[in-house]
């Protein structure tokens, strides 16, 4: 069998909307998903606790959303649908699919009792089968923090 390596990289951008002295820190390294065996292509891949979000809320209600910041493509132009990627708060259900057109709601919190919240996120890639060209695909994710 011919071995093919498909590497999917995830990079992170962050943005604070309605800036009211709240902050969102993204801590950790984006995972690489490598595909080298048949099993890799036929099964879901999960990076548990891939990153940590640290939110300084200043005791305000807040929401965190996310979306893909552009298409997921290789240099050759082959693309993977954003919906093949999902995020979840560590070990929770449901998986929240990535969208390239709409913000997806990740977290809402009504925290008036403390300043900081920390969340660990898992990244999931649905089975890719053999529908995509080998290469490196980069997924840019934009996280948005807003106050209510």
XYZ file of N, CA and C in Angstrom:
444
model
N 0.831 -1.184 0.000
C 0.000 0.000 0.000
C 0.876 1.247 0.000
N 0.518 2.183 -0.790
C 1.236 3.446 -0.876
C 0.867 4.306 0.334
N 1.875 4.757 1.050
C 1.608 5.598 2.225
C 1.438 7.043 1.796
N 0.417 7.658 2.322
C 0.123 9.063 2.033
C 0.066 9.788 3.360
N 0.643 10.946 3.410
C 0.625 11.752 4.630
C -0.235 12.981 4.387
N -1.271 13.097 5.180
C -2.147 14.262 5.127
C -2.034 14.926 6.486
N -1.517 16.093 6.519
C -1.302 16.791 7.778
C -2.263 17.967 7.840
N -3.062 18.006 8.872
C -4.013 19.097 9.044
C -3.530 19.936 10.216
N -3.270 21.171 9.973
C -2.784 22.084 10.996
C -3.916 23.016 11.396
N -3.961 23.339 12.662
C -4.961 24.284 13.133
C -4.218 25.453 13.759
N -4.494 26.634 13.293
C -3.913 27.811 13.915
C -5.048 28.637 14.493
N -4.711 29.525 15.381
C -5.739 30.240 16.113
C -5.576 31.739 15.989
N -6.691 32.397 15.860
C -6.778 33.844 15.903
C -7.794 34.180 16.970
N -7.663 35.298 17.592
C -8.691 35.670 18.543
C -9.061 37.121 18.344
N -10.246 37.416 18.818
C -10.827 38.730 18.601
C -11.724 39.053 19.789
N -11.692 40.280 20.236
C -12.575 40.698 21.315
C -13.535 41.736 20.746
N -14.801 41.384 20.764
C -15.836 42.304 20.305
C -16.406 43.027 21.512
N -16.935 44.218 21.292
C -17.466 45.018 22.389
C -16.434 45.105 23.517
N -15.227 45.492 23.176
C -14.130 45.481 24.146
C -14.502 46.257 25.398
N -14.651 45.534 26.483
C -14.981 46.131 27.774
C -14.031 45.589 28.821
N -12.754 45.637 28.525
C -11.712 45.170 29.421
C -11.852 43.690 29.757
N -12.420 42.927 28.858
C -12.450 41.479 28.986
C -11.340 40.953 28.084
N -10.817 39.758 28.403
C -9.771 39.212 27.549
C -9.938 37.707 27.389
N -9.420 37.220 26.281
C -9.447 35.804 25.960
C -8.028 35.395 25.594
N -7.449 34.495 26.392
C -6.116 33.968 26.103
C -6.250 32.538 25.613
N -5.557 32.221 24.536
C -5.552 30.874 23.984
C -4.183 30.282 24.280
N -4.184 29.210 25.051
C -2.943 28.632 25.539
C -2.826 27.207 25.015
N -1.696 26.872 24.447
C -1.465 25.530 23.933
C -0.991 25.571 22.508
N -0.744 24.405 21.962
C -0.245 24.268 20.609
C -1.298 23.586 19.749
N -1.523 24.142 18.601
C -2.499 23.550 17.686
C -2.052 22.143 17.308
N -2.985 21.193 17.306
C -2.604 19.810 16.991
C -2.382 19.585 15.496
N -1.534 18.619 15.194
C -1.367 18.125 13.829
C -2.064 16.775 13.769
N -2.874 16.578 12.763
C -3.508 15.284 12.540
C -2.822 14.650 11.342
N -2.099 13.556 11.565
C -1.379 12.879 10.495
C -2.133 11.631 10.061
N -2.195 11.432 8.764
C -2.901 10.293 8.178
C -1.890 9.440 7.431
N -1.599 8.257 7.964
C -0.616 7.382 7.339
C -1.120 5.953 7.143
N -2.197 5.575 7.823
C -2.727 4.218 7.708
C -4.173 4.268 7.244
N -4.680 3.140 6.783
C -6.076 3.056 6.371
C -6.990 3.427 7.537
N -6.658 2.947 8.711
C -7.458 3.242 9.908
C -7.559 4.743 10.168
N -6.478 5.474 9.914
C -6.502 6.929 10.110
C -7.594 7.581 9.263
N -7.749 7.122 8.033
C -8.720 7.705 7.122
C -10.158 7.290 7.434
N -10.326 6.119 8.032
C -11.661 5.568 8.242
C -12.251 5.870 9.608
N -11.475 6.448 10.503
C -11.944 6.727 11.859
C -11.802 8.197 12.210
N -12.639 8.625 13.115
C -12.556 9.979 13.651
C -11.245 10.135 14.417
N -10.663 11.323 14.338
C -9.442 11.621 15.098
C -9.770 12.708 16.121
N -9.227 12.554 17.331
C -9.511 13.489 18.422
C -8.205 13.950 19.050
N -8.087 15.235 19.272
C -6.985 15.813 20.050
C -7.612 16.339 21.337
N -7.504 15.541 22.405
C -8.077 15.933 23.699
C -7.258 17.036 24.344
N -7.950 17.967 24.986
C -7.295 19.072 25.685
C -6.273 19.778 24.799
N -6.623 19.978 23.544
C -5.694 20.561 22.583
C -5.265 21.973 22.976
N -6.218 22.755 23.424
C -5.896 24.108 23.881
C -6.716 24.435 25.113
N -6.294 25.497 25.763
C -7.017 26.006 26.932
C -7.408 27.442 26.636
N -8.677 27.758 26.904
C -9.151 29.133 26.802
C -9.239 29.697 28.205
N -8.590 30.807 28.412
C -8.664 31.489 29.702
C -9.369 32.818 29.458
N -10.507 32.981 30.114
C -11.344 34.157 29.902
C -11.317 35.014 31.155
N -10.913 36.264 31.002
C -10.992 37.227 32.094
C -12.257 38.031 31.850
N -13.276 37.744 32.637
C -14.613 38.265 32.373
C -14.939 39.580 33.068
N -14.147 39.936 34.037
C -14.441 41.138 34.844
C -15.855 41.061 35.410
N -16.249 39.832 35.757
C -17.552 39.551 36.374
C -18.727 39.968 35.503
N -18.566 39.788 34.200
C -19.635 40.112 33.259
C -20.118 38.840 32.591
N -21.363 38.855 32.147
C -21.876 37.756 31.334
C -21.115 37.765 30.008
N -20.834 36.587 29.475
C -20.091 36.534 28.222
C -20.510 35.346 27.372
N -20.143 35.438 26.099
C -20.323 34.347 25.150
C -19.051 34.204 24.337
N -18.741 32.956 23.976
C -17.614 32.691 23.094
C -18.147 31.921 21.897
N -17.796 32.403 20.718
C -18.149 31.735 19.478
C -16.895 31.462 18.673
N -17.041 30.699 17.607
C -15.888 30.418 16.748
C -16.368 30.130 15.333
N -15.465 30.301 14.384
C -15.729 29.957 12.986
C -14.395 29.820 12.269
N -14.454 29.212 11.105
C -13.273 29.104 10.260
C -13.015 30.469 9.645
N -11.775 30.847 9.600
C -11.419 32.137 9.021
C -10.937 31.939 7.582
N -11.810 31.405 6.751
C -11.465 31.187 5.354
C -11.533 29.722 4.978
N -11.267 29.438 3.708
C -11.364 28.062 3.222
C -10.231 27.180 3.758
N -10.490 25.878 3.787
C -9.513 24.895 4.244
C -8.973 24.216 2.990
N -7.791 24.649 2.535
C -7.259 24.186 1.254
C -5.770 23.862 1.351
N -5.318 23.069 0.372
C -3.889 22.844 0.191
C -3.391 23.859 -0.827
N -2.083 23.862 -1.043
C -1.513 24.735 -2.072
C -2.018 24.379 -3.462
N -2.392 23.105 -3.657
C -2.885 22.680 -4.975
C -4.340 23.077 -5.215
N -5.028 23.579 -4.167
C -6.406 24.021 -4.332
C -7.452 23.035 -3.851
N -7.054 21.801 -3.527
C -8.007 20.823 -2.982
C -8.521 21.359 -1.654
N -9.824 21.202 -1.396
C -10.373 21.711 -0.137
C -11.118 20.616 0.615
N -11.226 20.813 1.909
C -11.991 19.943 2.796
C -13.103 20.799 3.381
N -14.342 20.317 3.414
C -15.429 21.109 4.003
C -15.169 21.392 5.484
N -15.469 22.603 5.907
C -15.262 22.987 7.315
C -16.022 22.075 8.265
N -17.161 21.551 7.821
C -18.004 20.722 8.678
C -17.342 19.398 9.079
N -16.226 19.040 8.435
C -15.482 17.834 8.819
C -14.756 18.037 10.151
N -14.656 19.292 10.606
C -13.955 19.626 11.841
C -14.956 20.046 12.905
N -14.699 19.654 14.139
C -15.575 20.021 15.258
C -14.733 20.383 16.472
N -15.364 21.123 17.367
C -14.758 21.487 18.643
C -15.760 21.139 19.733
N -15.258 20.791 20.882
C -16.117 20.599 22.049
C -15.321 20.987 23.286
N -16.055 21.362 24.337
C -15.422 21.514 25.642
C -15.041 20.104 26.065
N -13.873 19.920 26.629
C -13.306 18.591 26.878
C -14.329 17.601 27.418
N -14.435 16.484 26.709
C -15.274 15.340 27.069
C -16.752 15.669 27.261
N -17.247 16.660 26.548
C -18.678 16.953 26.620
C -19.333 16.598 25.291
N -20.620 16.605 25.305
C -21.401 16.364 24.098
C -22.339 17.555 23.979
N -22.630 18.060 22.852
C -22.334 17.556 21.525
C -21.058 18.165 20.948
N -20.648 17.596 19.823
C -19.585 18.199 19.023
C -20.192 19.381 18.289
N -19.454 20.462 18.202
C -19.952 21.643 17.506
C -19.163 21.781 16.204
N -19.827 21.605 15.061
C -19.098 21.640 13.787
C -18.593 23.045 13.457
N -17.463 23.080 12.819
C -16.871 24.321 12.354
C -17.670 24.819 11.161
N -17.824 26.113 11.046
C -18.496 26.718 9.909
C -17.602 27.812 9.347
N -17.621 27.956 8.044
C -16.832 29.028 7.431
C -17.683 30.258 7.165
N -18.979 30.182 7.466
C -19.861 31.311 7.177
C -20.527 31.904 8.415
N -20.753 31.097 9.451
C -21.457 31.581 10.640
C -20.653 31.304 11.900
N -20.771 32.213 12.868
C -20.188 31.936 14.177
C -20.962 30.802 14.826
N -20.254 29.849 15.397
C -20.858 28.754 16.133
C -20.751 29.068 17.616
N -21.828 28.886 18.331
C -21.852 29.176 19.756
C -21.122 28.073 20.520
N -20.137 28.449 21.334
C -19.367 27.479 22.112
C -19.688 27.558 23.597
N -19.661 28.768 24.161
C -19.820 28.928 25.611
C -20.653 30.168 25.906
N -21.598 30.047 26.831
C -22.288 31.182 27.436
C -22.114 31.043 28.929
N -21.863 32.143 29.579
C -21.695 32.051 31.017
C -22.189 33.311 31.690
N -22.833 33.127 32.815
C -23.325 34.219 33.633
C -22.528 34.174 34.925
N -21.338 34.732 34.908
C -20.437 34.653 36.056
C -20.258 36.023 36.687
N -20.969 36.240 37.741
C -20.814 37.483 38.480
C -19.966 37.272 39.733
N -19.568 36.006 39.989
C -18.890 35.698 41.247
C -17.375 35.640 41.142
N -16.814 35.566 39.923
C -15.364 35.555 39.800
C -14.940 36.148 38.471
N -13.661 36.496 38.392
C -13.141 37.182 37.219
C -12.728 36.254 36.089
N -12.185 35.080 36.412
C -11.614 34.223 35.383
C -12.326 32.874 35.267
N -12.394 32.401 34.046
C -12.911 31.068 33.731
C -11.890 30.394 32.817
N -11.733 29.086 32.959
C -10.826 28.325 32.107
C -11.574 27.149 31.493
N -11.371 26.939 30.195
C -12.019 25.848 29.459
C -10.958 25.115 28.646
N -11.025 23.793 28.647
C -10.152 22.968 27.824
C -10.961 22.485 26.627
N -10.381 22.601 25.432
C -11.096 22.248 24.213
C -10.485 21.037 23.521
N -11.357 20.193 22.999
C -10.962 19.056 22.178
C -11.233 19.415 20.717
N -10.357 18.966 19.826
C -10.549 19.144 18.391
C -10.774 17.782 17.760
N -11.757 17.713 16.878
C -12.162 16.445 16.286
C -12.217 16.596 14.764
N -11.694 15.575 14.063
C -11.810 15.520 12.606
C -12.616 14.266 12.274
N -13.707 14.441 11.537
C -14.538 13.307 11.106
C -13.729 12.444 10.142
N -14.142 11.202 9.941
C -13.420 10.348 8.977
C -13.322 11.044 7.613
N -12.122 11.060 7.057
C -11.904 11.706 5.759
C -11.964 10.721 4.605
N -11.901 9.422 4.925
C -11.861 8.377 3.901
C -10.754 8.717 2.914
N -10.950 8.529 1.655
C -9.877 8.786 0.688
C -10.322 9.830 -0.325
N -11.158 10.760 0.133
C -11.757 11.748 -0.754
C -10.896 12.986 -0.983
N -9.764 13.104 -0.291
C -8.991 14.349 -0.342
C -7.545 14.059 -0.705
N -6.964 14.983 -1.457
C -5.575 14.835 -1.885
C -4.638 14.877 -0.678
N -3.518 14.158 -0.760
C -2.523 14.267 0.310
C -1.926 15.669 0.316
N -1.482 16.097 1.463
C -0.880 17.416 1.597
C -1.155 17.972 2.969
N -0.818 19.211 3.160
C -1.060 19.892 4.431
C -2.228 20.851 4.264
N -3.202 20.691 5.120
C -4.377 21.556 5.131
C -4.296 22.399 6.395
N -4.485 23.677 6.264
C -4.408 24.584 7.406
C -5.808 25.098 7.718
N -6.192 24.981 8.986
C -7.493 25.452 9.437
C -7.251 26.631 10.373
N -7.682 27.810 9.986
C -7.594 28.974 10.851
C -8.926 29.128 11.566
N -8.883 29.226 12.892
C -10.106 29.342 13.671
C -10.109 30.686 14.381
N -11.187 31.406 14.227
C -11.360 32.711 14.846
C -12.292 32.549 16.041
N -11.806 32.811 17.242
C -12.632 32.790 18.451
C -13.077 34.212 18.750
N -14.335 34.390 19.130
C -14.895 35.698 19.421
C -15.463 35.715 20.836
N -15.059 36.682 21.621
C -15.558 36.875 22.982
C -16.422 38.124 22.996
N -17.658 37.993 23.444
C -18.552 39.140 23.547
C -19.198 39.163 24.922
N -19.529 40.342 25.380
C -20.256 40.457 26.641
C -21.741 40.619 26.322
N -22.572 40.149 27.244
C -24.020 40.260 27.061
C -24.514 41.622 27.485
